[in-house]
Amino acid sequence: MSHIPIITPRTRTTTSQGRPPAINPTRRLAPKPREHTSAMILTMKSRIKVITLGVNDLEKSLRFYRDGLGLPTQGIIGTEFEDGAVVFFNMNDDLVLALYPRAALAKDARVSVGPPSPAEFSIGHIVKSKREVEAVMQQAERAGAHVADPARERFWGGYAGYFQDLDGHLWEIAWNPAWEVKE
């Protein structure tokens, strides 16, 4: 087995005689730690405020979430702006769920509209009991959701089920015995 030297700016690639330097296989050259100033360190903080779902039919999705699931909202706002129509639902702990037309979201982000995939992410809605998991799952199904996986015991010790909204977005309704649910 040949030994490949780790080349760093301080490592000479040849000796004065033109040969590769001798390699000590028991000594590894570690990269020097980079020095940072406080102005260079940028850290993303945990401040998620809005989760925006791209939807195909804003009116239909509004009815699903407002009338079917009972989420409070002022309805569609921003219609006076081109590609500005949006629906906001105030969730808990200062979190907002937004519904925005898929084409407008893609245009705003300068990405192409591709086929949606429910396996890309899920939204977890935590409840206080197994009974509440069942109730929310039934409510979603009555509102027109597709139940992807009925509520059941999970390997991690909780109880959960999955449904897809009208646009295929995946929601997990879960009870976790280790989590406290605030009102």
XYZ file of N, CA, C and O in Angstrom, residues 4-167:
656
model
N 0.201 8.327 0.479
C 0.043 9.568 -0.261
C 0.210 10.703 0.720
O -0.490 10.760 1.733
N 1.162 11.608 0.439
C 1.376 12.699 1.385
C 0.213 13.676 1.360
O -0.449 13.853 0.342
N -0.065 14.279 2.493
C -1.042 15.354 2.572
C -0.291 16.635 2.298
O 0.626 16.998 3.042
N -0.645 17.292 1.240
C 0.064 18.494 0.826
C -0.648 19.718 1.397
O -1.829 19.912 1.187
N 0.092 20.513 2.124
C -0.408 21.785 2.629
C 0.528 22.858 2.112
O 1.617 22.557 1.594
N 0.193 24.130 2.231
C 1.087 25.177 1.739
C 2.495 25.102 2.336
O 3.449 25.545 1.741
N 2.662 24.499 3.498
C 3.966 24.422 4.141
C 4.730 23.156 3.761
O 5.854 22.968 4.160
N 4.112 22.241 3.017
C 4.758 20.992 2.646
C 5.462 21.174 1.315
O 4.864 21.640 0.354
N 6.757 20.807 1.289
C 7.496 20.873 0.028
C 7.169 19.642 -0.781
O 7.119 18.530 -0.256
N 6.952 19.808 -2.053
C 6.616 18.666 -2.900
C 7.857 17.950 -3.422
O 7.768 16.819 -3.868
N 9.019 18.596 -3.402
C 10.271 17.935 -3.794
C 11.389 18.405 -2.872
O 11.314 19.478 -2.271
N 12.435 17.597 -2.814
C 13.618 17.997 -2.053
C 14.524 18.793 -2.973
O 14.242 18.938 -4.175
N 15.638 19.283 -2.435
C 16.569 20.045 -3.274
C 17.163 19.168 -4.368
O 17.665 19.663 -5.368
N 17.120 17.847 -4.191
C 17.621 16.935 -5.220
C 16.529 16.555 -6.224
O 16.742 15.714 -7.080
N 15.313 17.129 -6.100
C 14.246 16.855 -7.058
C 13.427 15.627 -6.728
O 12.605 15.204 -7.526
N 13.668 14.986 -5.555
C 12.905 13.803 -5.166
C 11.757 14.214 -4.247
O 11.845 15.231 -3.556
N 10.690 13.384 -4.164
C 9.630 13.668 -3.196
C 10.193 13.583 -1.784
O 11.120 12.814 -1.532
N 9.659 14.361 -0.864
C 10.150 14.290 0.514
C 9.812 12.939 1.137
O 8.872 12.275 0.722
N 10.587 12.553 2.131
C 10.322 11.299 2.830
C 9.013 11.425 3.594
O 8.707 12.467 4.159
N 8.248 10.341 3.594
C 6.954 10.335 4.274
C 7.067 9.489 5.522
O 7.497 8.346 5.472
N 6.700 10.056 6.640
C 6.633 9.306 7.882
C 5.183 8.850 8.024
O 4.301 9.659 8.289
N 4.893 7.562 7.832
C 3.505 7.101 7.849
C 2.830 7.254 9.206
O 1.623 7.188 9.299
N 3.591 7.452 10.266
C 2.973 7.619 11.583
C 2.648 9.079 11.872
O 1.985 9.381 12.851
N 3.100 9.990 11.037
C 2.837 11.418 11.256
C 1.908 11.933 10.169
O 2.196 11.811 8.996
N 0.771 12.457 10.561
C -0.189 13.021 9.614
C -0.176 14.533 9.788
O -0.138 15.035 10.918
N -0.193 15.207 8.699
C -0.245 16.668 8.748
C -1.703 17.093 8.817
O -2.476 16.815 7.920
N -2.070 17.728 9.873
C -3.441 18.214 10.036
C -3.528 19.630 9.522
O -2.575 20.406 9.653
N -4.643 19.994 8.915
C -4.777 21.373 8.460
C -4.790 22.319 9.653
O -5.306 22.006 10.714
N -4.164 23.467 9.443
C -4.132 24.486 10.491
C -5.546 25.053 10.659
O -6.223 25.328 9.673
N -6.004 25.193 11.904
C -7.346 25.764 12.100
C -7.423 27.171 11.505
O -6.484 27.955 11.626
N -8.541 27.440 10.836
C -8.727 28.769 10.251
C -9.019 29.768 11.351
O -9.740 29.480 12.290
N -8.432 30.916 11.213
C -8.692 31.972 12.181
C -9.873 32.789 11.688
O -9.976 33.100 10.507
N -10.789 33.098 12.582
C -11.979 33.867 12.245
C -12.056 35.092 13.127
O -11.681 35.056 14.284
N -12.557 36.130 12.545
C -12.886 37.289 13.358
C -14.387 37.255 13.572
O -15.110 36.588 12.853
N -14.859 37.964 14.561
C -16.300 37.949 14.830
C -17.100 38.457 13.641
O -18.234 38.073 13.442
N -16.508 39.303 12.816
C -17.210 39.813 11.641
C -17.350 38.740 10.563
O -18.228 38.812 9.725
N -16.492 37.713 10.597
C -16.524 36.675 9.574
C -17.511 35.569 9.918
O -17.969 34.859 9.039
N -17.829 35.385 11.178
C -18.687 34.281 11.586
C -20.147 34.687 11.465
O -20.606 35.590 12.142
N -20.845 34.020 10.582
C -22.273 34.251 10.399
C -22.976 32.945 10.695
O -22.709 31.930 10.061
N -23.856 32.972 11.650
C -24.568 31.769 12.034
C -26.055 31.989 11.857
O -26.588 32.984 12.330
N -26.711 31.054 11.184
C -28.154 31.140 11.032
C -28.792 30.849 12.381
O -28.485 29.847 13.008
N -29.644 31.712 12.808
C -30.351 31.542 14.071
C -31.642 30.777 13.828
O -32.185 30.773 12.741
N -32.151 30.155 14.847
C -33.390 29.394 14.758
C -34.567 30.358 14.879
O -35.096 30.573 15.954
N -34.978 30.925 13.748
C -36.045 31.926 13.743
C -37.058 31.665 12.638
O -37.433 32.581 11.917
N -37.502 30.475 12.494
C -38.490 30.197 11.457
C -39.809 30.820 11.879
O -40.328 30.546 12.946
N -40.337 31.685 11.043
C -41.566 32.429 11.322
C -42.703 31.988 10.405
O -43.843 31.945 10.817
N -42.363 31.700 9.147
C -43.388 31.405 8.146
C -43.039 30.119 7.402
O -41.906 29.947 6.965
N -44.020 29.253 7.282
C -43.920 28.099 6.400
C -44.927 28.348 5.290
O -46.119 28.509 5.554
N -44.436 28.428 4.062
C -45.296 28.730 2.915
C -45.480 27.480 2.071
O -44.510 26.841 1.682
N -46.736 27.166 1.813
C -47.069 26.039 0.951
C -47.535 26.572 -0.392
O -48.445 27.402 -0.456
N -46.932 26.104 -1.462
C -47.398 26.442 -2.799
C -48.626 25.607 -3.114
O -48.599 24.385 -2.959
N -49.706 26.267 -3.528
C -50.965 25.570 -3.793
C -51.429 25.840 -5.217
O -51.101 26.870 -5.809
N -52.219 24.931 -5.750
C -52.728 25.073 -7.114
C -53.967 25.965 -7.185
O -54.151 26.690 -8.154
N -54.816 25.907 -6.178
C -56.058 26.679 -6.169
C -56.194 27.332 -4.790
O -56.551 26.671 -3.809
N -55.902 28.619 -4.714
C -55.859 29.329 -3.434
C -57.208 29.312 -2.720
O -57.276 29.072 -1.511
N -58.297 29.530 -3.450
C -59.638 29.518 -2.849
C -59.970 28.144 -2.253
O -60.465 28.040 -1.134
N -59.699 27.114 -3.010
C -59.999 25.750 -2.563
C -59.142 25.389 -1.336
O -59.646 24.803 -0.374
N -57.884 25.750 -1.360
C -57.002 25.469 -0.224
C -57.402 26.280 1.002
O -57.333 25.778 2.127
N -57.830 27.516 0.785
C -58.334 28.334 1.892
C -59.497 27.621 2.562
O -59.534 27.504 3.790
N -60.461 27.139 1.780
C -61.617 26.438 2.351
C -61.197 25.175 3.112
O -61.730 24.866 4.174
N -60.226 24.443 2.583
C -59.757 23.227 3.246
C -59.201 23.553 4.636
O -59.579 22.938 5.633
N -58.309 24.515 4.703
C -57.652 24.834 5.978
C -58.560 25.617 6.933
O -58.569 25.354 8.132
N -59.320 26.561 6.404
C -60.187 27.383 7.263
C -61.459 26.637 7.651
O -61.747 26.459 8.836
N -62.202 26.172 6.661
C -63.495 25.554 6.928
C -63.359 24.090 7.341
O -64.070 23.625 8.223
N -62.447 23.368 6.707
C -62.297 21.951 6.998
C -61.503 21.654 8.260
O -61.889 20.811 9.053
N -60.376 22.367 8.433
C -59.546 22.114 9.609
C -59.768 23.130 10.722
O -59.272 22.949 11.829
N -60.467 24.203 10.433
C -60.787 25.186 11.467
C -59.668 26.133 11.833
O -59.677 26.713 12.925
N -58.705 26.341 10.955
C -57.624 27.269 11.262
C -58.091 28.707 11.035
O -58.674 29.021 9.992
N -57.832 29.593 12.002
C -58.285 30.982 11.864
C -57.442 31.770 10.858
O -56.226 31.605 10.790
N -58.124 32.615 10.079
C -57.453 33.427 9.065
C -58.314 34.630 8.714
O -59.525 34.633 8.948
N -57.693 35.628 8.123
C -58.429 36.768 7.578
C -58.832 36.508 6.136
O -59.439 37.354 5.495
N -58.463 35.363 5.613
C -58.792 35.022 4.232
C -57.687 35.452 3.284
O -56.551 35.668 3.680
N -58.045 35.566 2.027
C -57.074 35.939 0.998
C -56.821 37.438 1.093
O -57.753 38.239 1.083
N -55.564 37.794 1.173
C -55.164 39.206 1.179
C -54.154 39.426 0.059
O -53.632 38.470 -0.516
N -53.878 40.670 -0.253
C -52.863 40.997 -1.236
C -53.294 40.892 -2.677
O -52.449 40.914 -3.580
N -54.592 40.804 -2.932
C -55.061 40.632 -4.314
C -54.839 41.886 -5.156
O -54.899 41.814 -6.385
N -54.577 43.012 -4.511
C -54.338 44.243 -5.265
C -52.969 44.263 -5.942
O -52.680 45.120 -6.770
N -52.120 43.285 -5.604
C -50.788 43.204 -6.197
C -50.711 42.033 -7.164
O -51.300 40.973 -6.908
N -49.978 42.226 -8.253
C -49.765 41.125 -9.183
C -48.999 40.028 -8.451
O -47.968 40.292 -7.827
N -49.485 38.807 -8.506
C -48.886 37.661 -7.807
C -48.761 37.901 -6.308
O -47.854 37.385 -5.658
N -49.692 38.679 -5.738
C -49.606 39.000 -4.320
C -50.616 38.301 -3.442
O -50.531 38.384 -2.216
N -51.576 37.611 -4.031
C -52.625 36.954 -3.241
C -52.019 35.872 -2.364
O -51.266 35.016 -2.833
N -52.336 35.924 -1.072
C -51.784 34.986 -0.099
C -52.773 34.812 1.040
O -53.615 35.681 1.283
N -52.692 33.691 1.723
C -53.503 33.433 2.914
C -52.545 33.149 4.056
O -51.578 32.393 3.890
N -52.802 33.768 5.214
C -51.988 33.529 6.404
C -52.845 32.916 7.502
O -53.969 33.366 7.740
N -52.291 31.906 8.172
C -52.921 31.310 9.344
C -51.956 31.476 10.505
O -50.802 31.045 10.408
N -52.408 32.115 11.575
C -51.569 32.232 12.761
C -51.639 30.922 13.519
O -52.694 30.513 13.976
N -50.503 30.286 13.631
C -50.429 29.008 14.327
C -50.057 29.308 15.783
O -50.463 30.327 16.301
N -49.256 28.485 16.407
C -48.848 28.751 17.782
C -47.415 29.276 17.832
O -46.681 29.181 16.861
N -47.054 29.808 18.978
C -45.687 30.273 19.225
C -45.148 31.161 18.100
O -44.006 31.013 17.672
N -45.978 32.057 17.599
C -45.537 33.045 16.616
C -45.201 32.447 15.242
O -44.435 33.002 14.494
N -45.767 31.286 14.919
C -45.543 30.652 13.624
C -46.722 30.942 12.704
O -47.874 30.912 13.138
N -46.425 31.219 11.446
C -47.452 31.513 10.451
C -47.376 30.464 9.341
O -46.293 30.169 8.832
N -48.539 29.914 8.996
C -48.650 29.039 7.836
C -49.221 29.888 6.717
O -50.273 30.519 6.879
N -48.519 29.950 5.586
C -48.967 30.742 4.443
C -49.302 29.822 3.282
O -48.632 28.810 3.060
N -50.352 30.191 2.547
C -50.706 29.525 1.299
C -50.475 30.530 0.187
O -50.940 31.674 0.264
N -49.763 30.114 -0.844
C -49.393 31.011 -1.932
C -49.496 30.214 -3.226
O -49.086 29.047 -3.264
N -50.049 30.778 -4.288
C -50.132 30.026 -5.541
C -48.757 29.498 -5.964
O -47.756 30.225 -5.917
N -48.713 28.227 -6.365
C -47.435 27.594 -6.738
C -46.688 28.384 -7.806
O -45.478 28.585 -7.703
N -47.400 28.817 -8.837
C -46.739 29.544 -9.928
C -46.157 30.860 -9.427
O -45.051 31.251 -9.830
N -46.880 31.550 -8.546
C -46.383 32.817 -8.010
C -45.184 32.589 -7.086
O -44.234 33.372 -7.092
N -45.224 31.523 -6.306
C -44.095 31.198 -5.427
C -42.848 30.895 -6.256
O -41.755 31.391 -5.973
N -43.012 30.110 -7.305
C -41.884 29.787 -8.181
C -41.336 31.045 -8.848
O -40.120 31.237 -8.924
N -42.221 31.912 -9.303
C -41.797 33.163 -9.939
C -41.049 34.045 -8.942
O -39.997 34.593 -9.259
N -41.572 34.156 -7.717
C -40.952 34.989 -6.688
C -39.558 34.482 -6.319
O -38.642 35.258 -6.093
N -39.397 33.164 -6.269
C -38.119 32.560 -5.894
C -37.198 32.342 -7.093
O -36.062 31.892 -6.925
N -37.706 32.612 -8.298
C -36.959 32.416 -9.539
C -36.501 30.969 -9.719
O -35.352 30.681 -10.009
N -37.472 30.075 -9.496
C -37.248 28.652 -9.754
C -38.362 28.170 -10.663
O -39.411 28.799 -10.764
N -38.138 27.048 -11.318
C -39.179 26.525 -12.196
C -40.167 25.695 -11.381
O -39.820 25.093 -10.379
N -41.396 25.694 -11.857
C -42.428 24.881 -11.223
C -42.223 23.451 -11.701
O -42.252 23.178 -12.881
N -41.986 22.576 -10.764
C -41.793 21.168 -11.097
C -42.917 20.351 -10.506
O -43.789 20.871 -9.802
N -42.882 19.068 -10.756
C -43.928 18.218 -10.176
C -43.751 18.134 -8.655
O -42.635 17.967 -8.173
N -44.837 18.286 -7.919
C -44.714 18.207 -6.461
C -44.449 16.777 -6.006
O -44.848 15.824 -6.672
N -43.757 16.647 -4.884
C -43.505 15.339 -4.297
C -43.813 15.396 -2.815
O -43.201 16.171 -2.089
N -44.752 14.595 -2.338
C -45.093 14.628 -0.915
C -43.987 14.088 -0.023
O -44.009 14.309 1.180
N -42.999 13.420 -0.603
C -41.930 12.842 0.209
C -40.800 13.824 0.495
O -39.816 13.464 1.120
N -40.911 15.065 0.070
C -39.837 16.029 0.277
C -39.784 16.546 1.709
O -38.716 16.847 2.220
N -40.930 16.696 2.348
C -40.974 17.139 3.735
C -42.363 16.875 4.285
O -43.297 16.624 3.552
N -42.474 16.947 5.608
C -43.792 16.860 6.224
C -43.889 17.937 7.290
O -42.885 18.397 7.817
N -45.108 18.317 7.575
C -45.374 19.270 8.643
C -45.899 18.466 9.819
O -46.874 17.730 9.685
N -45.252 18.592 10.959
C -45.653 17.841 12.141
C -46.574 18.657 13.026
O -46.215 19.752 13.451
N -47.749 18.136 13.274
C -48.716 18.772 14.169
C -48.821 17.895 15.405
O -49.255 16.751 15.320
N -48.398 18.420 16.537
C -48.344 17.647 17.774
C -49.619 17.883 18.575
O -50.068 19.020 18.732
N -50.178 16.802 19.105
C -51.405 16.878 19.901
C -51.170 16.240 21.266
O -50.110 15.673 21.533
N -52.188 16.323 22.132
C -52.050 15.897 23.522
C -52.333 14.424 23.792
O -52.015 13.928 24.865
N -52.957 13.713 22.862
C -53.346 12.330 23.152
C -53.547 11.537 21.865
O -53.690 12.111 20.781
N -53.609 10.236 22.026
C -53.918 9.354 20.898
C -55.306 9.681 20.350
O -55.514 9.696 19.139
N -56.232 9.947 21.260
C -57.600 10.263 20.855
C -57.620 11.523 19.972
O -58.354 11.598 18.982
N -56.795 12.495 20.317
C -56.743 13.729 19.528
C -56.118 13.473 18.157
O -56.507 14.094 17.168
N -55.145 12.561 18.082
C -54.587 12.180 16.779
C -55.711 11.664 15.895
O -55.872 12.092 14.742
N -56.504 10.751 16.435
C -57.623 10.173 15.679
C -58.606 11.256 15.238
O -59.064 11.270 14.091
N -58.936 12.173 16.145
C -59.911 13.224 15.839
C -59.423 14.139 14.717
O -60.180 14.471 13.797
N -58.161 14.549 14.768
C -57.624 15.441 13.727
C -57.535 14.710 12.397
O -57.849 15.275 11.336
N -57.137 13.458 12.419
C -57.069 12.677 11.183
C -58.450 12.567 10.537
O -58.604 12.740 9.325
N -59.477 12.295 11.350
C -60.841 12.200 10.831
C -61.322 13.545 10.301
O -61.971 13.613 9.254
N -60.999 14.618 11.001
C -61.380 15.965 10.564
C -60.747 16.271 9.208
O -61.414 16.789 8.305
N -59.471 15.954 9.060
C -58.777 16.209 7.797
C -59.393 15.397 6.663
O -59.603 15.906 5.556
N -59.719 14.141 6.938
C -60.323 13.298 5.907
C -61.693 13.836 5.492
O -62.016 13.894 4.305
N -62.502 14.273 6.467
C -63.814 14.859 6.140
C -63.653 16.136 5.306
O -64.505 16.447 4.472
N -62.562 16.864 5.527
C -62.322 18.106 4.793
C -61.809 17.859 3.377
O -61.710 18.790 2.583
N -61.468 16.605 3.065
C -61.021 16.283 1.711
C -59.587 15.802 1.625
O -59.076 15.552 0.534
N -58.899 15.655 2.757
C -57.520 15.167 2.749
C -57.480 13.686 2.389
O -58.437 12.945 2.620
N -56.369 13.275 1.863
C -56.113 11.864 1.598
C -55.303 11.316 2.776
O -54.227 11.830 3.084
N -55.811 10.292 3.441
C -55.072 9.668 4.542
C -54.019 8.752 3.919
O -54.336 7.724 3.315
N -52.755 9.146 4.068
C -51.654 8.377 3.496
C -51.294 7.187 4.381
O -50.972 6.109 3.880
N -51.328 7.391 5.692
C -51.026 6.325 6.638
C -51.876 6.558 7.880
O -51.670 7.536 8.593
N -52.834 5.684 8.144
C -53.720 5.888 9.298
C -52.948 5.949 10.613
O -51.838 5.422 10.730
N -53.555 6.578 11.596
C -52.937 6.700 12.919
C -52.678 5.313 13.503
O -53.522 4.424 13.404
N -51.495 5.154 14.083
C -51.115 3.872 14.675
C -49.913 4.083 15.598
O -49.293 5.137 15.591
N -49.618 3.052 16.377
C -48.433 3.067 17.246
C -47.194 3.155 16.355
O -47.126 2.493 15.314
N -46.204 3.944 16.785
C -44.972 4.109 16.006
C -43.785 3.516 16.759
O -43.783 3.432 17.981
N -42.751 3.170 16.016
C -41.575 2.528 16.598
C -40.900 3.393 17.654
O -40.250 2.882 18.551
N -41.074 4.700 17.577
C -40.401 5.608 18.510
C -41.189 5.815 19.802
O -40.803 6.600 20.653
N -42.287 5.101 19.967
C -43.029 5.141 21.219
C -44.244 6.034 21.228
O -44.948 6.113 22.224
N -44.499 6.695 20.137
C -45.658 7.575 20.049
C -46.756 6.990 19.194
O -46.759 5.793 18.862
N -47.685 7.836 18.821
C -48.857 7.444 18.036
C -49.046 8.524 16.986
O -49.100 9.720 17.323
N -49.125 8.146 15.717
C -49.192 9.162 14.662
C -49.822 8.610 13.401
O -49.876 7.398 13.180
N -50.280 9.530 12.563
C -50.807 9.220 11.247
C -50.416 10.324 10.287
O -50.032 11.423 10.706
N -50.518 10.054 8.996
C -50.173 11.038 7.966
C -51.365 11.269 7.048
O -52.040 10.319 6.652
N -51.564 12.540 6.678
C -52.516 12.848 5.613
C -51.883 13.832 4.656
O -50.910 14.505 4.986
N -52.445 13.876 3.442
C -52.018 14.834 2.434
C -53.145 15.823 2.214
O -54.306 15.432 2.078
N -52.786 17.113 2.156
C -53.798 18.135 1.882
C -54.192 18.076 0.405
O -53.770 17.169 -0.327
N -54.963 19.038 -0.055
C -55.481 19.009 -1.424
C -54.385 19.092 -2.483
O -54.592 18.687 -3.622
N -53.222 19.633 -2.104
C -52.106 19.749 -3.046
C -51.037 18.695 -2.818
O -49.962 18.755 -3.402
